[in-house]
mmCIF file of C-alpha atoms and ligand atoms in Angstrom:
data_model
loop_
_atom_site.group_PDB
_atom_site.id
_atom_site.type_symbol
_atom_site.label_atom_id
_atom_site.label_comp_id
_atom_site.label_asym_id
_atom_site.label_seq_id
_atom_site.Cartn_x
_atom_site.Cartn_y
_atom_site.Cartn_z
ATOM 1 C CA MET A 129 -2.870 7.293 27.525
ATOM 2 C CA THR A 130 -6.557 7.157 29.357
ATOM 3 C CA THR A 131 -9.497 7.412 27.670
ATOM 4 C CA ASN A 132 -9.670 11.418 28.198
ATOM 5 C CA VAL A 133 -6.697 12.142 26.013
ATOM 6 C CA THR A 134 -7.647 13.250 22.614
ATOM 7 C CA THR A 135 -4.222 15.005 21.191
ATOM 8 C CA VAL A 136 -1.308 13.321 20.162
ATOM 9 C CA PRO A 137 1.609 14.037 19.034
ATOM 10 C CA ALA A 138 2.108 13.853 14.944
ATOM 11 C CA TYR A 139 3.950 15.148 11.760
ATOM 12 C CA ALA A 140 1.551 16.672 9.383
ATOM 13 C CA ALA A 141 1.640 19.173 6.333
ATOM 14 C CA PRO A 142 0.724 21.909 7.154
ATOM 15 C CA ALA A 143 -0.772 22.667 3.447
ATOM 16 C CA ALA A 144 0.015 21.080 0.069
ATOM 17 C CA ASN A 145 3.785 21.533 -0.989
ATOM 18 C CA ALA A 146 4.673 22.061 2.523
ATOM 19 C CA PRO A 147 7.336 20.152 4.498
ATOM 20 C CA LEU A 148 5.774 17.983 6.929
ATOM 21 C CA GLU A 149 6.543 19.175 10.926
ATOM 22 C CA ARG A 150 5.543 18.221 13.995
ATOM 23 C CA THR A 151 2.511 19.152 15.495
ATOM 24 C CA THR A 152 -0.517 17.609 17.274
ATOM 25 C CA VAL A 153 -3.762 16.094 15.946
ATOM 26 C CA PRO A 154 -6.677 15.213 18.177
ATOM 27 C CA ARG A 155 -8.209 11.711 18.450
ATOM 28 C CA ARG A 156 -11.544 10.661 19.360
ATOM 29 C CA ALA A 157 -12.023 9.630 22.951
ATOM 30 C CA VAL A 158 -11.902 5.102 22.733
ATOM 31 C CA GLY A 159 -15.767 4.150 21.970
ATOM 32 C CA GLU A 160 -17.297 0.608 23.057
ATOM 33 C CA HIS A 161 -16.106 -1.088 19.831
ATOM 34 C CA ASP A 162 -12.860 0.931 19.094
ATOM 35 C CA VAL A 163 -9.465 0.114 20.031
ATOM 36 C CA LEU A 164 -6.590 2.842 20.998
ATOM 37 C CA ILE A 165 -3.218 1.587 19.491
ATOM 38 C CA GLU A 166 0.162 2.517 20.740
ATOM 39 C CA ILE A 167 2.098 3.381 17.021
ATOM 40 C CA LYS A 168 5.009 1.699 16.568
ATOM 41 C CA TYR A 169 6.177 2.028 12.702
ATOM 42 C CA ALA A 170 4.371 3.375 10.063
ATOM 43 C CA GLY A 171 4.674 3.005 6.522
ATOM 44 C CA ILE A 172 5.467 5.735 3.850
ATOM 45 C CA CYS A 173 3.478 4.577 0.599
ATOM 46 C CA HIS A 174 4.184 6.818 -2.676
ATOM 47 C CA SER A 175 0.526 7.718 -1.952
ATOM 48 C CA ASP A 176 1.251 9.701 1.074
ATOM 49 C CA ILE A 177 3.394 11.870 -0.979
ATOM 50 C CA HIS A 178 0.223 12.713 -4.220
ATOM 51 C CA GLN A 179 -1.570 13.102 -1.230
ATOM 52 C CA ALA A 180 0.276 15.583 0.850
ATOM 53 C CA ARG A 181 1.549 17.614 -1.947
ATOM 54 C CA ASP A 182 -2.439 17.407 -3.193
ATOM 55 C CA GLY A 183 -1.342 15.765 -6.446
ATOM 56 C CA TRP A 184 -5.209 14.193 -6.573
ATOM 57 C CA GLY A 185 -6.885 17.567 -5.580
ATOM 58 C CA GLU A 186 -9.261 18.379 -3.047
ATOM 59 C CA GLY A 187 -6.773 17.544 0.140
ATOM 60 C CA ILE A 188 -7.454 18.362 3.755
ATOM 61 C CA PHE A 189 -5.238 19.868 5.475
ATOM 62 C CA PRO A 190 -3.188 19.923 7.587
ATOM 63 C CA MET A 191 -2.608 16.155 6.643
ATOM 64 C CA VAL A 192 -0.940 13.793 8.604
ATOM 65 C CA PRO A 193 -0.744 10.891 6.077
ATOM 66 C CA GLY A 194 0.453 7.166 7.082
ATOM 67 C CA HIS A 195 -2.235 4.019 5.988
ATOM 68 C CA GLU A 196 0.626 1.531 6.610
ATOM 69 C CA ILE A 197 0.511 1.423 10.422
ATOM 70 C CA ALA A 198 1.837 -1.378 12.507
ATOM 71 C CA GLY A 199 1.607 -1.361 16.569
ATOM 72 C CA PHE A 200 -0.201 -2.533 20.348
ATOM 73 C CA VAL A 201 -3.272 -2.427 21.725
ATOM 74 C CA ALA A 202 -2.796 0.363 24.520
ATOM 75 C CA GLU A 203 -6.650 0.168 25.296
ATOM 76 C CA VAL A 204 -10.092 -1.406 24.428
ATOM 77 C CA GLY A 205 -13.540 0.024 24.475
ATOM 78 C CA SER A 206 -16.178 -1.796 26.895
ATOM 79 C CA GLY A 207 -17.397 -3.522 23.869
ATOM 80 C CA VAL A 208 -14.765 -5.068 21.676
ATOM 81 C CA THR A 209 -14.056 -8.710 21.387
ATOM 82 C CA LYS A 210 -11.837 -8.950 18.648
ATOM 83 C CA PHE A 211 -8.475 -8.182 20.540
ATOM 84 C CA ARG A 212 -7.045 -6.978 24.206
ATOM 85 C CA VAL A 213 -4.443 -4.748 25.401
ATOM 86 C CA GLY A 214 -1.352 -5.760 24.281
ATOM 87 C CA ASP A 215 -1.961 -7.214 21.195
ATOM 88 C CA ARG A 216 -0.176 -6.925 17.926
ATOM 89 C CA VAL A 217 -2.245 -5.045 15.175
ATOM 90 C CA GLY A 218 -2.172 -3.111 12.047
ATOM 91 C CA VAL A 219 -4.411 -0.419 10.097
ATOM 92 C CA GLY A 220 -4.489 -0.445 6.530
ATOM 93 C CA CYS A 221 -5.971 2.380 3.853
ATOM 94 C CA PHE A 222 -9.268 3.148 5.970
ATOM 95 C CA VAL A 223 -10.962 2.934 9.237
ATOM 96 C CA ASP A 224 -14.637 2.700 8.446
ATOM 97 C CA SER A 225 -17.299 1.798 5.297
ATOM 98 C CA CYS A 226 -20.976 1.916 5.628
ATOM 99 C CA ARG A 227 -21.054 -1.501 6.500
ATOM 100 C CA GLU A 228 -24.188 -1.865 4.591
ATOM 101 C CA CYS A 229 -24.411 -2.211 0.716
ATOM 102 C CA ALA A 230 -23.478 -5.127 -1.348
ATOM 103 C CA TYR A 231 -19.535 -4.591 -1.268
ATOM 104 C CA CYS A 232 -19.065 -4.059 2.355
ATOM 105 C CA LEU A 233 -21.261 -7.199 3.084
ATOM 106 C CA GLN A 234 -19.270 -8.998 0.564
ATOM 107 C CA GLY A 235 -15.767 -7.890 2.265
ATOM 108 C CA LEU A 236 -15.102 -5.650 -0.333
ATOM 109 C CA GLU A 237 -15.045 -2.906 1.882
ATOM 110 C CA GLN A 238 -12.574 -0.877 -0.265
ATOM 111 C CA TYR A 239 -15.160 -0.097 -3.150
ATOM 112 C CA CYS A 240 -18.095 0.432 -0.270
ATOM 113 C CA SER A 241 -20.869 2.140 -2.457
ATOM 114 C CA GLY A 242 -23.138 3.437 0.552
ATOM 115 C CA THR A 243 -20.749 5.918 2.328
ATOM 116 C CA GLY A 244 -17.549 5.343 0.538
ATOM 117 C CA MET A 245 -15.067 3.553 2.669
ATOM 118 C CA THR A 246 -13.476 6.478 5.070
ATOM 119 C CA GLY A 247 -10.013 7.070 4.739
ATOM 120 C CA THR A 248 -7.412 6.485 6.975
ATOM 121 C CA TYR A 249 -6.155 9.996 6.903
ATOM 122 C CA ASN A 250 -7.352 13.144 4.490
ATOM 123 C CA ALA A 251 -10.724 11.485 4.540
ATOM 124 C CA LEU A 252 -13.647 12.525 7.026
ATOM 125 C CA ASP A 253 -15.140 10.423 9.713
ATOM 126 C CA LYS A 254 -18.896 9.888 10.122
ATOM 127 C CA ASN A 255 -18.417 12.308 12.944
ATOM 128 C CA GLY A 256 -17.700 15.572 9.907
ATOM 129 C CA GLU A 257 -14.111 15.037 11.751
ATOM 130 C CA PRO A 258 -10.777 14.726 9.427
ATOM 131 C CA THR A 259 -9.262 12.050 9.908
ATOM 132 C CA TYR A 260 -5.488 11.924 10.499
ATOM 133 C CA GLY A 261 -3.161 9.203 9.892
ATOM 134 C CA GLY A 262 -0.058 7.046 10.946
ATOM 135 C CA TYR A 263 3.119 9.287 11.539
ATOM 136 C CA SER A 264 1.761 9.484 14.990
ATOM 137 C CA THR A 265 2.003 7.925 18.290
ATOM 138 C CA HIS A 266 -1.378 6.844 19.063
ATOM 139 C CA ILE A 267 -4.797 6.212 17.076
ATOM 140 C CA VAL A 268 -8.175 4.849 17.464
ATOM 141 C CA VAL A 269 -9.464 2.935 15.571
ATOM 142 C CA ASP A 270 -13.059 0.534 15.495
ATOM 143 C CA GLU A 271 -12.026 -2.915 16.484
ATOM 144 C CA ASN A 272 -13.883 -4.056 12.516
ATOM 145 C CA TYR A 273 -11.064 -2.132 10.533
ATOM 146 C CA THR A 274 -8.056 -3.378 12.664
ATOM 147 C CA LEU A 275 -5.856 -6.110 11.847
ATOM 148 C CA ARG A 276 -4.329 -9.009 13.829
ATOM 149 C CA ILE A 277 -0.134 -8.975 12.695
ATOM 150 C CA PRO A 278 0.934 -12.401 12.844
ATOM 151 C CA GLU A 279 3.646 -13.344 15.274
ATOM 152 C CA GLY A 280 6.413 -14.635 12.840
ATOM 153 C CA ILE A 281 6.530 -10.810 10.959
ATOM 154 C CA ASP A 282 8.302 -8.176 12.835
ATOM 155 C CA LEU A 283 6.093 -4.762 13.054
ATOM 156 C CA ASP A 284 8.226 -2.436 11.155
ATOM 157 C CA GLU A 285 8.719 -5.275 8.261
ATOM 158 C CA ALA A 286 4.573 -5.745 8.611
ATOM 159 C CA ALA A 287 3.680 -2.485 8.475
ATOM 160 C CA PRO A 288 4.253 -1.721 4.751
ATOM 161 C CA LEU A 289 2.310 -5.183 4.068
ATOM 162 C CA LEU A 290 -0.770 -2.875 5.591
ATOM 163 C CA CYS A 291 -0.572 -1.094 1.678
ATOM 164 C CA ALA A 292 1.904 -2.383 -0.071
ATOM 165 C CA GLY A 293 1.444 -5.831 0.493
ATOM 166 C CA ILE A 294 -2.593 -6.231 0.032
ATOM 167 C CA THR A 295 -2.635 -3.695 -2.779
ATOM 168 C CA LEU A 296 -0.334 -6.317 -4.771
ATOM 169 C CA TYR A 297 -2.097 -9.721 -2.881
ATOM 170 C CA SER A 298 -5.770 -8.773 -4.143
ATOM 171 C CA PRO A 299 -4.737 -8.733 -7.421
ATOM 172 C CA LEU A 300 -2.474 -11.289 -7.681
ATOM 173 C CA ALA A 301 -5.284 -13.210 -5.705
ATOM 174 C CA HIS A 302 -8.038 -12.185 -8.087
ATOM 175 C CA TRP A 303 -6.092 -12.782 -11.811
ATOM 176 C CA GLN A 304 -4.779 -16.621 -10.515
ATOM 177 C CA ALA A 305 -1.248 -15.652 -9.685
ATOM 178 C CA GLY A 306 0.381 -19.380 -9.533
ATOM 179 C CA PRO A 307 1.782 -22.308 -11.098
ATOM 180 C CA GLY A 308 1.903 -22.102 -14.721
ATOM 181 C CA LYS A 309 1.752 -18.213 -14.984
ATOM 182 C CA LYS A 310 3.980 -16.016 -15.690
ATOM 183 C CA VAL A 311 3.566 -12.645 -14.668
ATOM 184 C CA ALA A 312 5.769 -9.302 -14.276
ATOM 185 C CA ILE A 313 5.487 -6.233 -12.319
ATOM 186 C CA VAL A 314 6.116 -3.146 -13.182
ATOM 187 C CA GLY A 315 8.673 -0.867 -10.990
ATOM 188 C CA LEU A 316 10.285 -2.343 -8.244
ATOM 189 C CA GLY A 317 9.824 0.347 -5.766
ATOM 190 C CA GLY A 318 7.534 -0.518 -2.269
ATOM 191 C CA LEU A 319 4.060 -2.561 -3.709
ATOM 192 C CA GLY A 320 6.723 -3.477 -6.628
ATOM 193 C CA HIS A 321 8.973 -5.149 -4.075
ATOM 194 C CA MET A 322 5.950 -6.966 -2.302
ATOM 195 C CA GLY A 323 5.347 -8.081 -5.989
ATOM 196 C CA VAL A 324 7.810 -10.111 -6.578
ATOM 197 C CA LYS A 325 7.770 -11.840 -3.015
ATOM 198 C CA ILE A 326 4.049 -12.731 -3.183
ATOM 199 C CA ALA A 327 3.925 -13.665 -7.024
ATOM 200 C CA HIS A 328 7.048 -16.154 -6.040
ATOM 201 C CA ALA A 329 5.449 -17.426 -2.828
ATOM 202 C CA LEU A 330 2.036 -17.929 -4.748
ATOM 203 C CA GLY A 331 4.651 -20.283 -7.529
ATOM 204 C CA ALA A 332 4.411 -17.903 -10.410
ATOM 205 C CA GLU A 333 7.093 -17.622 -13.043
ATOM 206 C CA VAL A 334 7.924 -13.406 -11.926
ATOM 207 C CA THR A 335 9.975 -11.129 -14.175
ATOM 208 C CA VAL A 336 10.582 -7.569 -13.232
ATOM 209 C CA LEU A 337 10.121 -4.949 -15.401
ATOM 210 C CA SER A 338 12.192 -1.756 -13.990
ATOM 211 C CA GLN A 339 13.470 1.398 -15.665
ATOM 212 C CA SER A 340 17.139 0.154 -15.945
ATOM 213 C CA LEU A 341 19.102 -2.953 -14.436
ATOM 214 C CA LYS A 342 20.665 -0.968 -11.297
ATOM 215 C CA LYS A 343 18.475 -3.028 -9.286
ATOM 216 C CA GLN A 344 18.527 -6.203 -10.959
ATOM 217 C CA GLU A 345 20.340 -8.530 -7.767
ATOM 218 C CA ASP A 346 18.023 -7.185 -5.679
ATOM 219 C CA GLY A 347 14.595 -8.261 -7.307
ATOM 220 C CA LEU A 348 16.214 -12.064 -8.339
ATOM 221 C CA LYS A 349 17.425 -12.020 -4.793
ATOM 222 C CA LEU A 350 13.194 -11.215 -3.966
ATOM 223 C CA GLY A 351 12.283 -13.893 -6.165
ATOM 224 C CA ALA A 352 11.798 -12.717 -9.504
ATOM 225 C CA ASP A 353 12.905 -15.599 -12.173
ATOM 226 C CA HIS A 354 13.696 -12.500 -15.096
ATOM 227 C CA TYR A 355 14.788 -8.788 -14.607
ATOM 228 C CA TYR A 356 14.704 -6.437 -18.016
ATOM 229 C CA ALA A 357 15.225 -2.517 -18.687
ATOM 230 C CA THR A 358 12.236 -1.272 -19.594
ATOM 231 C CA SER A 359 14.772 1.709 -20.865
ATOM 232 C CA ASP A 360 16.100 -0.638 -23.378
ATOM 233 C CA PRO A 361 13.730 -0.821 -26.256
ATOM 234 C CA GLU A 362 14.644 -4.456 -26.728
ATOM 235 C CA THR A 363 12.761 -5.858 -24.354
ATOM 236 C CA PHE A 364 9.256 -4.793 -25.393
ATOM 237 C CA THR A 365 10.095 -7.182 -28.603
ATOM 238 C CA LYS A 366 11.959 -10.268 -26.733
ATOM 239 C CA LEU A 367 9.017 -10.133 -24.525
ATOM 240 C CA ALA A 368 5.728 -9.836 -26.686
ATOM 241 C CA GLY A 369 2.563 -11.774 -26.357
ATOM 242 C CA THR A 370 4.793 -13.376 -23.359
ATOM 243 C CA PHE A 371 2.648 -12.246 -19.434
ATOM 244 C CA ASP A 372 -0.871 -13.833 -18.352
ATOM 245 C CA LEU A 373 -0.635 -10.806 -16.147
ATOM 246 C CA ILE A 374 1.575 -8.037 -15.616
ATOM 247 C CA ILE A 375 0.653 -5.497 -12.904
ATOM 248 C CA SER A 376 1.728 -1.901 -12.900
ATOM 249 C CA THR A 377 3.024 -0.332 -9.695
ATOM 250 C CA VAL A 378 4.504 2.896 -11.481
ATOM 251 C CA SER A 379 3.470 6.059 -10.126
ATOM 252 C CA ALA A 380 3.720 8.602 -12.869
ATOM 253 C CA PRO A 381 1.828 7.974 -16.266
ATOM 254 C CA LEU A 382 3.014 4.974 -18.599
ATOM 255 C CA ASP A 383 2.552 3.936 -22.415
ATOM 256 C CA PHE A 384 0.252 1.170 -21.479
ATOM 257 C CA GLY A 385 0.052 -0.127 -25.462
ATOM 258 C CA ALA A 386 3.424 -0.783 -24.758
ATOM 259 C CA TYR A 387 3.123 -2.995 -21.518
ATOM 260 C CA LEU A 388 -0.564 -4.390 -23.332
ATOM 261 C CA SER A 389 1.956 -6.024 -26.304
ATOM 262 C CA LEU A 390 3.680 -8.006 -24.239
ATOM 263 C CA VAL A 391 0.312 -9.714 -22.270
ATOM 264 C CA LYS A 392 -0.973 -13.126 -24.284
ATOM 265 C CA THR A 393 -3.685 -13.172 -25.527
ATOM 266 C CA ASP A 394 -6.960 -13.489 -23.177
ATOM 267 C CA GLY A 395 -4.031 -11.829 -20.556
ATOM 268 C CA ALA A 396 -4.429 -8.810 -18.591
ATOM 269 C CA LEU A 397 -2.324 -5.787 -17.319
ATOM 270 C CA VAL A 398 -3.960 -4.776 -14.431
ATOM 271 C CA ASN A 399 -2.910 -0.980 -12.950
ATOM 272 C CA VAL A 400 -2.213 0.043 -9.402
ATOM 273 C CA GLY A 401 -0.234 3.090 -9.886
ATOM 274 C CA ALA A 402 -1.969 6.183 -9.436
ATOM 275 C CA PRO A 403 -0.361 9.107 -11.358
ATOM 276 C CA GLU A 404 -1.452 12.695 -11.121
ATOM 277 C CA GLU A 405 -2.452 13.355 -15.013
ATOM 278 C CA PRO A 406 -4.358 10.716 -17.180
ATOM 279 C CA VAL A 407 -2.938 8.950 -19.849
ATOM 280 C CA ALA A 408 -3.740 8.379 -23.804
ATOM 281 C CA LEU A 409 -4.402 4.074 -25.122
ATOM 282 C CA ASN A 410 -4.855 2.930 -28.464
ATOM 283 C CA LEU A 411 -7.263 0.970 -28.280
ATOM 284 C CA PHE A 412 -5.983 -1.288 -30.681
ATOM 285 C CA SER A 413 -3.782 -2.795 -28.472
ATOM 286 C CA LEU A 414 -6.930 -4.370 -26.173
ATOM 287 C CA ILE A 415 -8.912 -5.954 -29.027
ATOM 288 C CA GLY A 416 -6.371 -7.500 -31.168
ATOM 289 C CA GLY A 417 -5.621 -10.058 -28.012
ATOM 290 C CA ARG A 418 -9.292 -9.964 -26.566
ATOM 291 C CA LYS A 419 -6.927 -8.238 -23.846
ATOM 292 C CA THR A 420 -7.937 -7.072 -20.637
ATOM 293 C CA LEU A 421 -6.577 -3.717 -18.699
ATOM 294 C CA ALA A 422 -8.108 -3.329 -15.453
ATOM 295 C CA GLY A 423 -7.360 -2.091 -12.242
ATOM 296 C CA SER A 424 -7.230 -2.522 -8.710
ATOM 297 C CA MET A 425 -7.365 -0.674 -5.002
ATOM 298 C CA ILE A 426 -6.128 -2.127 -2.053
ATOM 299 C CA GLY A 427 -7.898 -5.371 -0.630
ATOM 300 C CA GLY A 428 -10.833 -5.600 2.487
ATOM 301 C CA ILE A 429 -10.677 -6.669 5.701
ATOM 302 C CA ALA A 430 -11.126 -10.102 5.549
ATOM 303 C CA GLU A 431 -8.318 -10.015 2.732
ATOM 304 C CA THR A 432 -5.830 -7.942 4.332
ATOM 305 C CA GLN A 433 -5.812 -10.216 7.183
ATOM 306 C CA GLU A 434 -5.310 -13.408 4.805
ATOM 307 C CA MET A 435 -2.253 -11.726 3.064
ATOM 308 C CA LEU A 436 -1.166 -11.000 6.629
ATOM 309 C CA ASP A 437 -1.429 -14.461 7.491
ATOM 310 C CA PHE A 438 -0.200 -15.927 3.911
ATOM 311 C CA CYS A 439 2.984 -13.584 4.530
ATOM 312 C CA ALA A 440 3.735 -15.024 7.780
ATOM 313 C CA GLU A 441 3.493 -18.862 6.489
ATOM 314 C CA HIS A 442 5.616 -17.959 4.236
ATOM 315 C CA GLY A 443 8.313 -15.343 5.795
ATOM 316 C CA LEU A 444 7.464 -12.778 3.829
ATOM 317 C CA GLY A 445 8.150 -8.693 5.473
ATOM 318 C CA ALA A 446 8.592 -5.677 3.024
ATOM 319 C CA GLU A 447 12.197 -5.032 2.873
ATOM 320 C CA ILE A 448 12.576 -1.796 4.849
ATOM 321 C CA GLU A 449 14.624 1.162 5.654
ATOM 322 C CA VAL A 450 13.449 2.612 9.204
ATOM 323 C CA ILE A 451 14.183 6.646 9.566
ATOM 324 C CA GLY A 452 13.505 9.109 12.441
ATOM 325 C CA ALA A 453 10.692 11.255 11.770
ATOM 326 C CA GLU A 454 12.739 13.794 10.980
ATOM 327 C CA GLN A 455 14.367 12.576 7.691
ATOM 328 C CA ILE A 456 10.235 12.446 6.446
ATOM 329 C CA ASN A 457 10.828 15.150 3.746
ATOM 330 C CA GLU A 458 14.130 13.975 2.983
ATOM 331 C CA ALA A 459 12.785 10.176 2.288
ATOM 332 C CA TYR A 460 9.536 11.583 0.488
ATOM 333 C CA GLU A 461 12.728 13.055 -2.260
ATOM 334 C CA ARG A 462 14.026 9.935 -2.225
ATOM 335 C CA VAL A 463 11.122 8.245 -3.234
ATOM 336 C CA ILE A 464 10.054 10.552 -6.136
ATOM 337 C CA ALA A 465 13.697 9.869 -7.533
ATOM 338 C CA SER A 466 12.759 5.781 -7.285
ATOM 339 C CA ASP A 467 15.523 5.754 -4.792
ATOM 340 C CA VAL A 468 14.126 3.872 -2.251
ATOM 341 C CA ARG A 469 15.185 0.318 -1.229
ATOM 342 C CA TYR A 470 12.403 -1.207 -0.791
ATOM 343 C CA ARG A 471 10.436 1.088 2.000
ATOM 344 C CA PHE A 472 11.040 3.730 4.587
ATOM 345 C CA VAL A 473 9.431 3.207 8.117
ATOM 346 C CA ILE A 474 9.187 5.581 10.315
ATOM 347 C CA ASP A 475 10.266 4.707 13.562
ATOM 348 C CA THR A 476 7.384 7.020 15.350
ATOM 349 C CA SER A 477 8.595 6.620 18.860
ATOM 350 C CA THR A 478 11.007 9.769 17.272
ATOM 351 C CA ILE A 479 7.980 11.519 16.824
HETATM 352 P P1 LIG B 643 7.326 3.849 -5.243
HETATM 353 O O1 LIG B 643 7.711 2.843 -3.934
HETATM 354 O O2 LIG B 643 7.863 5.319 -5.644
HETATM 355 O O3 LIG B 643 7.440 2.562 -6.594
HETATM 356 C C1 LIG B 643 6.923 2.966 -7.793
HETATM 357 C C2 LIG B 643 8.163 2.329 -8.712
HETATM 358 O O4 LIG B 643 7.321 2.921 -10.059
HETATM 359 C C3 LIG B 643 9.410 3.269 -8.494
HETATM 360 O O5 LIG B 643 10.080 2.423 -7.790
HETATM 361 C C4 LIG B 643 10.220 3.038 -9.978
HETATM 362 O O6 LIG B 643 10.260 1.368 -10.402
HETATM 363 C C5 LIG B 643 8.333 2.988 -10.881
HETATM 364 N N1 LIG B 643 8.911 4.321 -12.123
HETATM 365 C C6 LIG B 643 8.908 5.750 -11.014
HETATM 366 N N2 LIG B 643 8.843 6.586 -11.902
HETATM 367 C C7 LIG B 643 8.649 6.248 -13.208
HETATM 368 C C8 LIG B 643 8.321 6.302 -14.758
HETATM 369 N N3 LIG B 643 8.494 7.766 -14.703
HETATM 370 N N4 LIG B 643 8.359 5.929 -15.446
HETATM 371 C C9 LIG B 643 8.400 4.059 -15.505
HETATM 372 N N5 LIG B 643 8.639 3.885 -14.122
HETATM 373 C C10 LIG B 643 8.798 4.471 -13.222
HETATM 374 O O7 LIG B 643 5.756 3.814 -4.837
HETATM 375 P P2 LIG B 643 5.046 3.036 -4.428
HETATM 376 O O8 LIG B 643 4.782 3.525 -3.031
HETATM 377 O O9 LIG B 643 5.273 1.481 -4.513
HETATM 378 O O10 LIG B 643 2.980 3.184 -5.285
HETATM 379 C C11 LIG B 643 3.695 3.592 -6.532
HETATM 380 C C12 LIG B 643 1.926 3.987 -7.459
HETATM 381 O O11 LIG B 643 0.699 3.230 -6.469
HETATM 382 C C13 LIG B 643 1.656 5.426 -6.705
HETATM 383 O O12 LIG B 643 1.227 6.149 -7.794
HETATM 384 C C14 LIG B 643 0.808 4.840 -5.527
HETATM 385 O O13 LIG B 643 0.132 6.097 -5.126
HETATM 386 C C15 LIG B 643 -0.216 3.896 -6.068
HETATM 387 N N6 LIG B 643 -0.097 3.309 -5.008
HETATM 388 C C16 LIG B 643 -2.131 2.268 -5.486
HETATM 389 C C17 LIG B 643 -2.621 1.837 -5.090
HETATM 390 C C18 LIG B 643 -3.744 1.174 -5.059
HETATM 391 O O14 LIG B 643 -4.698 0.558 -4.301
HETATM 392 N N7 LIG B 643 -3.725 0.984 -6.188
HETATM 393 C C19 LIG B 643 -1.758 1.699 -3.307
HETATM 394 C C20 LIG B 643 -1.052 1.944 -2.843
HETATM 395 C C21 LIG B 643 -0.227 2.654 -3.626
HETATM 396 P P3 LIG B 643 12.118 0.989 -10.854
HETATM 397 O O15 LIG B 643 12.754 1.806 -10.492
HETATM 398 O O16 LIG B 643 11.934 0.036 -10.530
HETATM 399 O O17 LIG B 643 11.559 1.474 -12.760
HETATM 400 ZN ZN1 LIG B 644 -0.773 3.244 0.380
#
């Protein structure tokens, strides 16, 4: 690759609900502060599916999903100071933000109030051109929005950390999961399994709340202390008022009232799932017990680096199934059917 090459192979959804297919997309020339990344692996997040099927609306098509990117630096701009050719790097859910607002200045770029964060795909870049994500062989990203992947984690197992890892690390850190805290993770999928690993590594007592007991053995191996099926109504009577913190990773609308009944007085239910429909809530489930219902979205650049370093230190990577690009559409169906153990990762050499 040279700075002049601007077209790269990719897998795209040509329109909402259309199967993904091979195509090419433009990449901007490497600017002064840019790095050209040779992508090796791209994770499949449930958010890719919501967006490729336009479940959240206003999708930009053709769409190249992928915001769990891991690879090597192939070229650096003249002003780049943080990276060198050959470095192991990652890119998560956003590739830019205003850099000036109070949130950007605090390292909360994901909540940028200036321009808003620029999504890695399904967004418009500052030059007005659509951004295209990681289901591709190369991407050009500003060095300030590029992460360093520590040596301790293989690139394929590191890719999902860039979204699934940080989306659980950030609320676990913010709500102070740790020794003496009872934490429940709802949904043992891509996000949920990283939540179990990270909460366990932070020293919390971890419970998985899954639809069934099918994945119980895995859940306990990943670091959970307890595992319950939410299809069993007894789970909700048995665990009433148990948890300091519950994080829901469920991709579909959920009965939050039922889960709030499992939270202790002054505890919190934090939702990170992004279902396509609204949910109803009886507010009595909050006022009796001074409970918090909150949300959380990914994490900032500095916190994402902190998470990668934490995972390397604790030997945490994602549990993955590596697939070829031609299996993406089938993998989407399996994720929707909760048949993923626990993240599909695309080997981009097959694109
Ligand atoms: P995933 O791998 O599909 O995991 C979701 C899990 O939720 C499933 O494995 C399943 O776990 C459970 N589940 C699915 N349907 C359910 C239902 N109808 N009722 C109860 N439980 C159900 O998805 P993911 O990639 O982890 O993403 C999860 C959600 O988070 C998606 O909506 C995604 O868009 C969103 N997300 C948000 C952020 C953020 O920053 N807030 C970041 C990334 C993704 P069990 O089989 O164990 O029940
Ligand atoms: Zn994601």
